[in-house]
Amino acid sequence: MWLKPEEVLLKNALKLWVTQKSSCYFILQRRRGHGEGGGRLTGRLVGALDAVLDSNARVAPFRILLQVPGSQVYSPIACGELLPGPDVYWAIATGATLEEINQHWDWLEQNLLHTLSVFDNKDDIASFVKGKVKALIAEETSSRLAEQEEEPEKFREALVKFEARFNFPEAEKLVTYYSCCCWKGRVPRQGWLYLSINHLCFYSFFLGKELKLVIPWVDIQKLERTSNVFLTDTIRITTQRKERDFSMFLNLDEVFRIMEQLADVTLRRLLDNEVFDLDPDLQEPSQITKRDLEARAQNEFFRAFFRLPRKEKLHAVVDCALWTPFSRCHTAGRLFASDSYICFASREDGCCNVVLPLREVVNIEKMEDTSLLPNPIIVSIRTKMAFQFIELKDREHLLESLLQRLKRVHAHHPARYDTSAEDGDLTSPVFYPTNMCGDKFGDLAMVSSQSSEEGEKERSPPLPPEPLTAVFQQSGGQSPDSRLSREQIKLSLWNDHFAEYGRTVCMFRTEKIRKLVAMGIPESLRGRLWLLFSDAVTDLASHPGYYGTLVEESLGRCCVVTEEIERDLHRSLPEHPAFQNETGIAALRRVLTAYAHRNPKIGYCQSMNILSSVLLLYAKEEEAFWLLVAVCERMLPDYFNHRVIGAQVDQSVFEELIREQLPELAEHVTDLSTLASISLSWFLTLFLSTMPLESAVHVVDCFFYDGIKAVFQLGLAVLEASAEELCTTKDDGQALMVLSRFLDHIKNEDSPGPPIGSHHAFFSDDQEPHPVTDIADLIRDSYEKFGDQSVEQIEHLRCKHRIRVLQGHEDTTKQNVLRVVIPEVSILPEDLEELYDLFKREHMMSCYWEQPRPGALRHDPSRPYAEQYRIDGRQFAHLFQLVSPWTCGAHTEILAERTFRLLDDNMDQLLEFKAFVSCLDIMYNGEMNEKIKLLYRLHIPPALTENDRDSQSPLKNPLLSTSRPLVLGKSKGMYPFCDTIDYQKQLKQMIKDLAKEKDKTEKELPKMSQREFIQFCKTLYSMFHEDPEENNLYQAIATVTTLLLQIGEVGQRSSGSSGSCSQECAEEPPANAASPEQDDAVFADPGKTPDPRAFSEAAEGDWTVSLEHILASLLTEQSLVNFFEKPLDIKSKLENAKINQYSLKTSEMSHQSQPELKLSSL
């Protein structure tokens, strides 16, 4: 174990210890008298002394010391101060056995030894090693405590430090933490890695330097295990702009597994909620724990390995051994118990797997415990077979939980089945002829009650009783005798296999059955075995009458989905006679519309028609429906949706497999995405659209038994067979031609029907004949050369590449939004990218922490690109405060609210990026008249409302005075008036001039009332605060506002006199003229009581000014012109926004002043 620092003096200890290994920095020693074959006196004395000592005083027989060459200090890997003296070492680890101490030595060599060479100062080496060992001790302690109690003290301490260091809201739950090093160039920084539900955080304080990193999971584009110059194994986090390497973990496998799960859950929850449904335990992110993530990983492996429904929840995984009668021994493996299944997988991959649906189980009981059969239980199924499991730990608890679930399944899904079939008749045909037994499926005779069947017949149209191949028999090119003999041989082999391994869904699945599938399933058994291998037969038996109800409810409805289905009906295997007939077309229509009605999230996607048509050829209509359910919902997850994420993930996985398995081809074809895009149809249609039908169904056989693994390995085999020609191609078109010709010439020599070519192949008749490849040979090669990929490896690759695919979609969304916005604004593209990132991050932060999370704000990938991310008023206010150049102090928030109301055209309380950027573009790059127009619109409805919290009444705290005389001495000759001319005549002339210059094509803005004008002036006053020209600007705005106030009075009086019957049009100047000293301050002191006479007249009638009035008045003051026309730097704002965005959000949520949290430059 790792040791706290202990000073060791070697001068007197050399006689007691023997050095076994040594390096530049570490020494491994063995205590004399332990592990010695000989009997020297010293060793015997030391051994005897250790033997008689109390156990608490005994010395461990092995230890590791730290030494620092060239330093005056020798320090161990624990804590404590460094002591001077050449004879001082520090003990860092001890071990009771050689194996234990060697594990510590190996860890030091792999993680520390090469790293220490980068330090120049020898004292820093000792400090670094001691700090690392302290962290390891703390982590081991917390791990042990975590096993003993639910919330260990160490975790609470880490949580307190996490909250203090990163200042996140309470909703940001810490999941776990680890000691590690973060590499900054060639220098490692020892610290703590905190993994929370939305972020990866790292904190280090080493040698007086503090380092904080905050990386949101949604920003991670790649998460992988790699190695660098100094370490053999690191975890690399790649974001848009940086790569971060983390290493020196106590248990790197566990850390990477948790990281992978957190990244996958968070990205899918926030970026792929189109079809992604979280496990119930993960529905609320704030409740996610490390245990939940580990359980999710195990659940996903279980469902993928046995290809079970997503709703299945794993309850127990137990080591055990299963009696396998075909080998006459017990096979070691693991038992998996879930809601509705008991499954077994052998330790040796492919040796033996068993799937036992609980609805097939009759009883579960324990047997007598013996030395030969320790802790056994027997699982009996209704075909009078029994499965014996032994060596089960905690057998009583396991048996109790299994019986409870068995009772629950039988209560919810009572099954009626035919018991007339004799279990002992193993020589009878595998499946009874359909014309004799109806729905009876061999020994697995699951039939619904007669009443439900009769009710279905009354409600829904009659369904074809046979698979379409039985209805539309085809004569092949071979002689009938030859065809019959081939089928009989296959049937005989399968029948022999069923007799030995079982013939139901509960059969023993071994390597032997995989070889039979690779040879090809007989035509007469194909549909039935597809049902068994996919376990669609359990769904079929569990839902009697369900399909008929769906057909009845869905037929006759007209919508976008049904229109798409109708378009594709006649494109589905048009070369096959079954779909040249209304019988086949009608069956296909019913299956597709019924599935779209069952699963509206998927509805209908292209390629589903091709899959369904082939399923109908070999299975009855209802069976074909449940096979389609199995394919779409569990065997090809996320393939059939708006963005076909699942297919794209597998394309990315396929690229990596090409690099690993076909390096020569990968070296020649530098852009493997070309081959991946060509192969997309292979995955979506299981080669049905690219191979002749009689060959492609052979691929489907392998798919239903081995899942997506069969498609991966066959794709690699196709590329390997075509590699020589592919290496000579010069463009994508030639590569597509090579692969299409190869696939079109894959034949099935054992097919009893005539060859049906692929209608997607394209090659010219004038080309040389292409060599023919037999599908059985190709499949055999695929298993032999590329069949070593396990389900666990494929699922790991899928998880890894799902991050890449989802981030690829995010980049596409970003580029499409920017492509639309760039031509319409003057902001530089690189600045627009930064703004988009800030906009998206603001949206994400609300998804992280706000309770409840509003559904309208969730990312919706099905919407147009520009509408996928939208923000509400509060989020807009944050961004406005961060990036707007119009900062008005305390008034900024009010201005942001008005801006949001102005931009929210459709009044849905959400704003898109385009509207946000267009507004900023005017603020930063607009001309003066555009900026003034925007400010004007911000102070009239709809931006300014009656309920605006800053504009309830203009008379409560009046800010303007109308008593100031008009002075135009600073007008620079714009209007050549003399001071002796009546000022009101000047105003009338100004209004006439503006009216002439007004652009008639532009929609006239409504005039501004006095209440709105007060708010307009207050905003201007706030904008000038802390400006270098603040005094000049206040003087200028005083002049302008007084001028505008008097303009409004003129308009008011003119309007009042024109609407009056009186002939009096006398215009008198104000009676009270203030002194120049008093007039310099337009905004009254809020502490003084205003004179009500100043507003008594303005409050009567309609006091208004127009945009033209305001613009013309502002143009009379050069300081105001300079203020609105000066260039503004958006880059500095963006840099500050990236730093402060998190702290602004968290301070708002915590309602207290906290240290600033800086987001890492990603």
PDB file of N, CA, C and O in Angstrom, residues 82-120:
ATOM      1  N   LEU A  82      11.139  17.881   3.548  1.00  0.00           N
ATOM      2  CA  LEU A  82      12.401  17.348   3.068  1.00  0.00           C
ATOM      3  C   LEU A  82      13.509  17.700   4.060  1.00  0.00           C
ATOM      4  O   LEU A  82      13.614  18.831   4.513  1.00  0.00           O
ATOM      5  N   LEU A  83      14.320  16.711   4.362  1.00  0.00           N
ATOM      6  CA  LEU A  83      15.388  16.930   5.338  1.00  0.00           C
ATOM      7  C   LEU A  83      16.743  16.897   4.636  1.00  0.00           C
ATOM      8  O   LEU A  83      16.963  16.105   3.730  1.00  0.00           O
ATOM      9  N   PRO A  84      17.623  17.762   5.043  1.00  0.00           N
ATOM     10  CA  PRO A  84      18.951  17.762   4.427  1.00  0.00           C
ATOM     11  C   PRO A  84      19.747  16.542   4.875  1.00  0.00           C
ATOM     12  O   PRO A  84      19.465  15.922   5.885  1.00  0.00           O
ATOM     13  N   GLY A  85      20.733  16.237   4.073  1.00  0.00           N
ATOM     14  CA  GLY A  85      21.609  15.118   4.429  1.00  0.00           C
ATOM     15  C   GLY A  85      21.614  14.066   3.364  1.00  0.00           C
ATOM     16  O   GLY A  85      20.561  13.658   2.901  1.00  0.00           O
ATOM     17  N   PRO A  86      22.792  13.622   2.938  1.00  0.00           N
ATOM     18  CA  PRO A  86      22.884  12.666   1.837  1.00  0.00           C
ATOM     19  C   PRO A  86      22.372  11.287   2.191  1.00  0.00           C
ATOM     20  O   PRO A  86      22.142  10.472   1.318  1.00  0.00           O
ATOM     21  N   ASP A  87      22.198  10.972   3.501  1.00  0.00           N
ATOM     22  CA  ASP A  87      21.801   9.630   3.881  1.00  0.00           C
ATOM     23  C   ASP A  87      20.312   9.501   4.169  1.00  0.00           C
ATOM     24  O   ASP A  87      19.875   8.529   4.765  1.00  0.00           O
ATOM     25  N   VAL A  88      19.496  10.517   3.780  1.00  0.00           N
ATOM     26  CA  VAL A  88      18.073  10.503   4.085  1.00  0.00           C
ATOM     27  C   VAL A  88      17.283  10.089   2.856  1.00  0.00           C
ATOM     28  O   VAL A  88      17.423  10.681   1.778  1.00  0.00           O
ATOM     29  N   TYR A  89      16.449   9.074   3.023  1.00  0.00           N
ATOM     30  CA  TYR A  89      15.515   8.630   1.978  1.00  0.00           C
ATOM     31  C   TYR A  89      14.098   8.741   2.542  1.00  0.00           C
ATOM     32  O   TYR A  89      13.911   8.898   3.750  1.00  0.00           O
ATOM     33  N   TRP A  90      13.121   8.583   1.628  1.00  0.00           N
ATOM     34  CA  TRP A  90      11.726   8.628   2.073  1.00  0.00           C
ATOM     35  C   TRP A  90      11.019   7.380   1.574  1.00  0.00           C
ATOM     36  O   TRP A  90      11.069   7.043   0.398  1.00  0.00           O
ATOM     37  N   ALA A  91      10.341   6.687   2.522  1.00  0.00           N
ATOM     38  CA  ALA A  91       9.583   5.490   2.140  1.00  0.00           C
ATOM     39  C   ALA A  91       8.231   5.916   1.589  1.00  0.00           C
ATOM     40  O   ALA A  91       7.535   6.740   2.184  1.00  0.00           O
ATOM     41  N   ILE A  92       7.847   5.349   0.440  1.00  0.00           N
ATOM     42  CA  ILE A  92       6.597   5.770  -0.197  1.00  0.00           C
ATOM     43  C   ILE A  92       5.592   4.632  -0.313  1.00  0.00           C
ATOM     44  O   ILE A  92       4.405   4.869  -0.506  1.00  0.00           O
ATOM     45  N   ALA A  93       6.028   3.387  -0.212  1.00  0.00           N
ATOM     46  CA  ALA A  93       5.089   2.273  -0.336  1.00  0.00           C
ATOM     47  C   ALA A  93       5.656   1.065   0.374  1.00  0.00           C
ATOM     48  O   ALA A  93       6.874   0.892   0.482  1.00  0.00           O
ATOM     49  N   THR A  94       4.759   0.217   0.882  1.00  0.00           N
ATOM     50  CA  THR A  94       5.148  -1.060   1.470  1.00  0.00           C
ATOM     51  C   THR A  94       4.242  -2.146   0.915  1.00  0.00           C
ATOM     52  O   THR A  94       3.166  -1.861   0.383  1.00  0.00           O
ATOM     53  N   GLY A  95       4.695  -3.391   1.047  1.00  0.00           N
ATOM     54  CA  GLY A  95       3.901  -4.504   0.556  1.00  0.00           C
ATOM     55  C   GLY A  95       4.135  -5.752   1.373  1.00  0.00           C
ATOM     56  O   GLY A  95       5.268  -6.021   1.803  1.00  0.00           O
ATOM     57  N   ALA A  96       3.062  -6.516   1.573  1.00  0.00           N
ATOM     58  CA  ALA A  96       3.192  -7.770   2.317  1.00  0.00           C
ATOM     59  C   ALA A  96       3.695  -8.892   1.430  1.00  0.00           C
ATOM     60  O   ALA A  96       4.258  -9.870   1.915  1.00  0.00           O
ATOM     61  N   THR A  97       3.501  -8.757   0.117  1.00  0.00           N
ATOM     62  CA  THR A  97       3.947  -9.792  -0.829  1.00  0.00           C
ATOM     63  C   THR A  97       4.723  -9.133  -1.950  1.00  0.00           C
ATOM     64  O   THR A  97       4.608  -7.928  -2.201  1.00  0.00           O
ATOM     65  N   LEU A  98       5.501  -9.944  -2.635  1.00  0.00           N
ATOM     66  CA  LEU A  98       6.267  -9.446  -3.770  1.00  0.00           C
ATOM     67  C   LEU A  98       5.331  -8.980  -4.887  1.00  0.00           C
ATOM     68  O   LEU A  98       5.592  -7.984  -5.573  1.00  0.00           O
ATOM     69  N   GLU A  99       4.217  -9.681  -5.060  1.00  0.00           N
ATOM     70  CA  GLU A  99       3.252  -9.311  -6.096  1.00  0.00           C
ATOM     71  C   GLU A  99       2.670  -7.922  -5.828  1.00  0.00           C
ATOM     72  O   GLU A  99       2.550  -7.091  -6.738  1.00  0.00           O
ATOM     73  N   GLU A 100       2.332  -7.667  -4.575  1.00  0.00           N
ATOM     74  CA  GLU A 100       1.745  -6.369  -4.225  1.00  0.00           C
ATOM     75  C   GLU A 100       2.738  -5.236  -4.446  1.00  0.00           C
ATOM     76  O   GLU A 100       2.397  -4.201  -5.028  1.00  0.00           O
ATOM     77  N   ILE A 101       3.968  -5.414  -4.003  1.00  0.00           N
ATOM     78  CA  ILE A 101       4.944  -4.340  -4.138  1.00  0.00           C
ATOM     79  C   ILE A 101       5.322  -4.131  -5.604  1.00  0.00           C
ATOM     80  O   ILE A 101       5.617  -3.016  -6.039  1.00  0.00           O
ATOM     81  N   ASN A 102       5.314  -5.217  -6.393  1.00  0.00           N
ATOM     82  CA  ASN A 102       5.610  -5.083  -7.823  1.00  0.00           C
ATOM     83  C   ASN A 102       4.530  -4.286  -8.555  1.00  0.00           C
ATOM     84  O   ASN A 102       4.824  -3.587  -9.526  1.00  0.00           O
ATOM     85  N   GLN A 103       3.277  -4.390  -8.096  1.00  0.00           N
ATOM     86  CA  GLN A 103       2.219  -3.585  -8.696  1.00  0.00           C
ATOM     87  C   GLN A 103       2.494  -2.102  -8.490  1.00  0.00           C
ATOM     88  O   GLN A 103       2.310  -1.285  -9.399  1.00  0.00           O
ATOM     89  N   HIS A 104       2.926  -1.745  -7.283  1.00  0.00           N
ATOM     90  CA  HIS A 104       3.267  -0.347  -7.023  1.00  0.00           C
ATOM     91  C   HIS A 104       4.481   0.078  -7.851  1.00  0.00           C
ATOM     92  O   HIS A 104       4.519   1.195  -8.372  1.00  0.00           O
ATOM     93  N   TRP A 105       5.460  -0.775  -7.952  1.00  0.00           N
ATOM     94  CA  TRP A 105       6.657  -0.460  -8.740  1.00  0.00           C
ATOM     95  C   TRP A 105       6.296  -0.251 -10.220  1.00  0.00           C
ATOM     96  O   TRP A 105       6.778   0.690 -10.849  1.00  0.00           O
ATOM     97  N   ASP A 106       5.475  -1.131 -10.740  1.00  0.00           N
ATOM     98  CA  ASP A 106       5.056  -0.997 -12.147  1.00  0.00           C
ATOM     99  C   ASP A 106       4.298   0.311 -12.359  1.00  0.00           C
ATOM    100  O   ASP A 106       4.478   0.988 -13.383  1.00  0.00           O
ATOM    101  N   TRP A 107       3.449   0.668 -11.402  1.00  0.00           N
ATOM    102  CA  TRP A 107       2.711   1.930 -11.554  1.00  0.00           C
ATOM    103  C   TRP A 107       3.667   3.112 -11.590  1.00  0.00           C
ATOM    104  O   TRP A 107       3.501   4.040 -12.387  1.00  0.00           O
ATOM    105  N   LEU A 108       4.673   3.086 -10.717  1.00  0.00           N
ATOM    106  CA  LEU A 108       5.645   4.177 -10.706  1.00  0.00           C
ATOM    107  C   LEU A 108       6.408   4.250 -12.019  1.00  0.00           C
ATOM    108  O   LEU A 108       6.642   5.345 -12.564  1.00  0.00           O
ATOM    109  N   GLU A 109       6.797   3.112 -12.554  1.00  0.00           N
ATOM    110  CA  GLU A 109       7.535   3.106 -13.820  1.00  0.00           C
ATOM    111  C   GLU A 109       6.679   3.619 -14.971  1.00  0.00           C
ATOM    112  O   GLU A 109       7.149   4.364 -15.838  1.00  0.00           O
ATOM    113  N   GLN A 110       5.421   3.219 -15.003  1.00  0.00           N
ATOM    114  CA  GLN A 110       4.559   3.597 -16.122  1.00  0.00           C
ATOM    115  C   GLN A 110       4.084   5.038 -16.036  1.00  0.00           C
ATOM    116  O   GLN A 110       3.911   5.696 -17.061  1.00  0.00           O
ATOM    117  N   ASN A 111       3.875   5.543 -14.830  1.00  0.00           N
ATOM    118  CA  ASN A 111       3.242   6.842 -14.689  1.00  0.00           C
ATOM    119  C   ASN A 111       4.164   7.955 -14.224  1.00  0.00           C
ATOM    120  O   ASN A 111       3.888   9.123 -14.523  1.00  0.00           O
ATOM    121  N   LEU A 112       5.213   7.640 -13.501  1.00  0.00           N
ATOM    122  CA  LEU A 112       6.042   8.711 -12.937  1.00  0.00           C
ATOM    123  C   LEU A 112       7.457   8.768 -13.480  1.00  0.00           C
ATOM    124  O   LEU A 112       8.006   9.847 -13.657  1.00  0.00           O
ATOM    125  N   LEU A 113       8.063   7.619 -13.724  1.00  0.00           N
ATOM    126  CA  LEU A 113       9.501   7.579 -13.982  1.00  0.00           C
ATOM    127  C   LEU A 113       9.898   8.475 -15.149  1.00  0.00           C
ATOM    128  O   LEU A 113      10.831   9.274 -15.041  1.00  0.00           O
ATOM    129  N   HIS A 114       9.177   8.362 -16.284  1.00  0.00           N
ATOM    130  CA  HIS A 114       9.531   9.167 -17.457  1.00  0.00           C
ATOM    131  C   HIS A 114       9.160  10.628 -17.259  1.00  0.00           C
ATOM    132  O   HIS A 114       9.777  11.515 -17.851  1.00  0.00           O
ATOM    133  N   THR A 115       8.175  10.878 -16.419  1.00  0.00           N
ATOM    134  CA  THR A 115       7.713  12.250 -16.225  1.00  0.00           C
ATOM    135  C   THR A 115       8.729  13.082 -15.466  1.00  0.00           C
ATOM    136  O   THR A 115       8.902  14.270 -15.734  1.00  0.00           O
ATOM    137  N   LEU A 116       9.419  12.464 -14.511  1.00  0.00           N
ATOM    138  CA  LEU A 116      10.295  13.225 -13.625  1.00  0.00           C
ATOM    139  C   LEU A 116      11.473  13.851 -14.372  1.00  0.00           C
ATOM    140  O   LEU A 116      12.066  14.814 -13.894  1.00  0.00           O
ATOM    141  N   SER A 117      11.787  13.341 -15.525  1.00  0.00           N
ATOM    142  CA  SER A 117      12.931  13.872 -16.268  1.00  0.00           C
ATOM    143  C   SER A 117      12.684  15.285 -16.801  1.00  0.00           C
ATOM    144  O   SER A 117      13.624  15.979 -17.173  1.00  0.00           O
ATOM    145  N   VAL A 118      11.420  15.721 -16.826  1.00  0.00           N
ATOM    146  CA  VAL A 118      11.132  17.056 -17.368  1.00  0.00           C
ATOM    147  C   VAL A 118      11.411  18.148 -16.343  1.00  0.00           C
ATOM    148  O   VAL A 118      11.460  19.323 -16.694  1.00  0.00           O
ATOM    149  N   PHE A 119      11.588  17.785 -15.065  1.00  0.00           N
ATOM    150  CA  PHE A 119      11.842  18.784 -14.039  1.00  0.00           C
ATOM    151  C   PHE A 119      13.325  19.135 -14.023  1.00  0.00           C
ATOM    152  O   PHE A 119      14.189  18.269 -14.047  1.00  0.00           O
ATOM    153  N   ASP A 120      13.603  20.433 -13.948  1.00  0.00           N
ATOM    154  CA  ASP A 120      14.992  20.889 -13.858  1.00  0.00           C
ATOM    155  C   ASP A 120      15.464  20.927 -12.412  1.00  0.00           C
ATOM    156  O   ASP A 120      16.617  20.624 -12.115  1.00  0.00           O
TER     157      ASP A 120
END
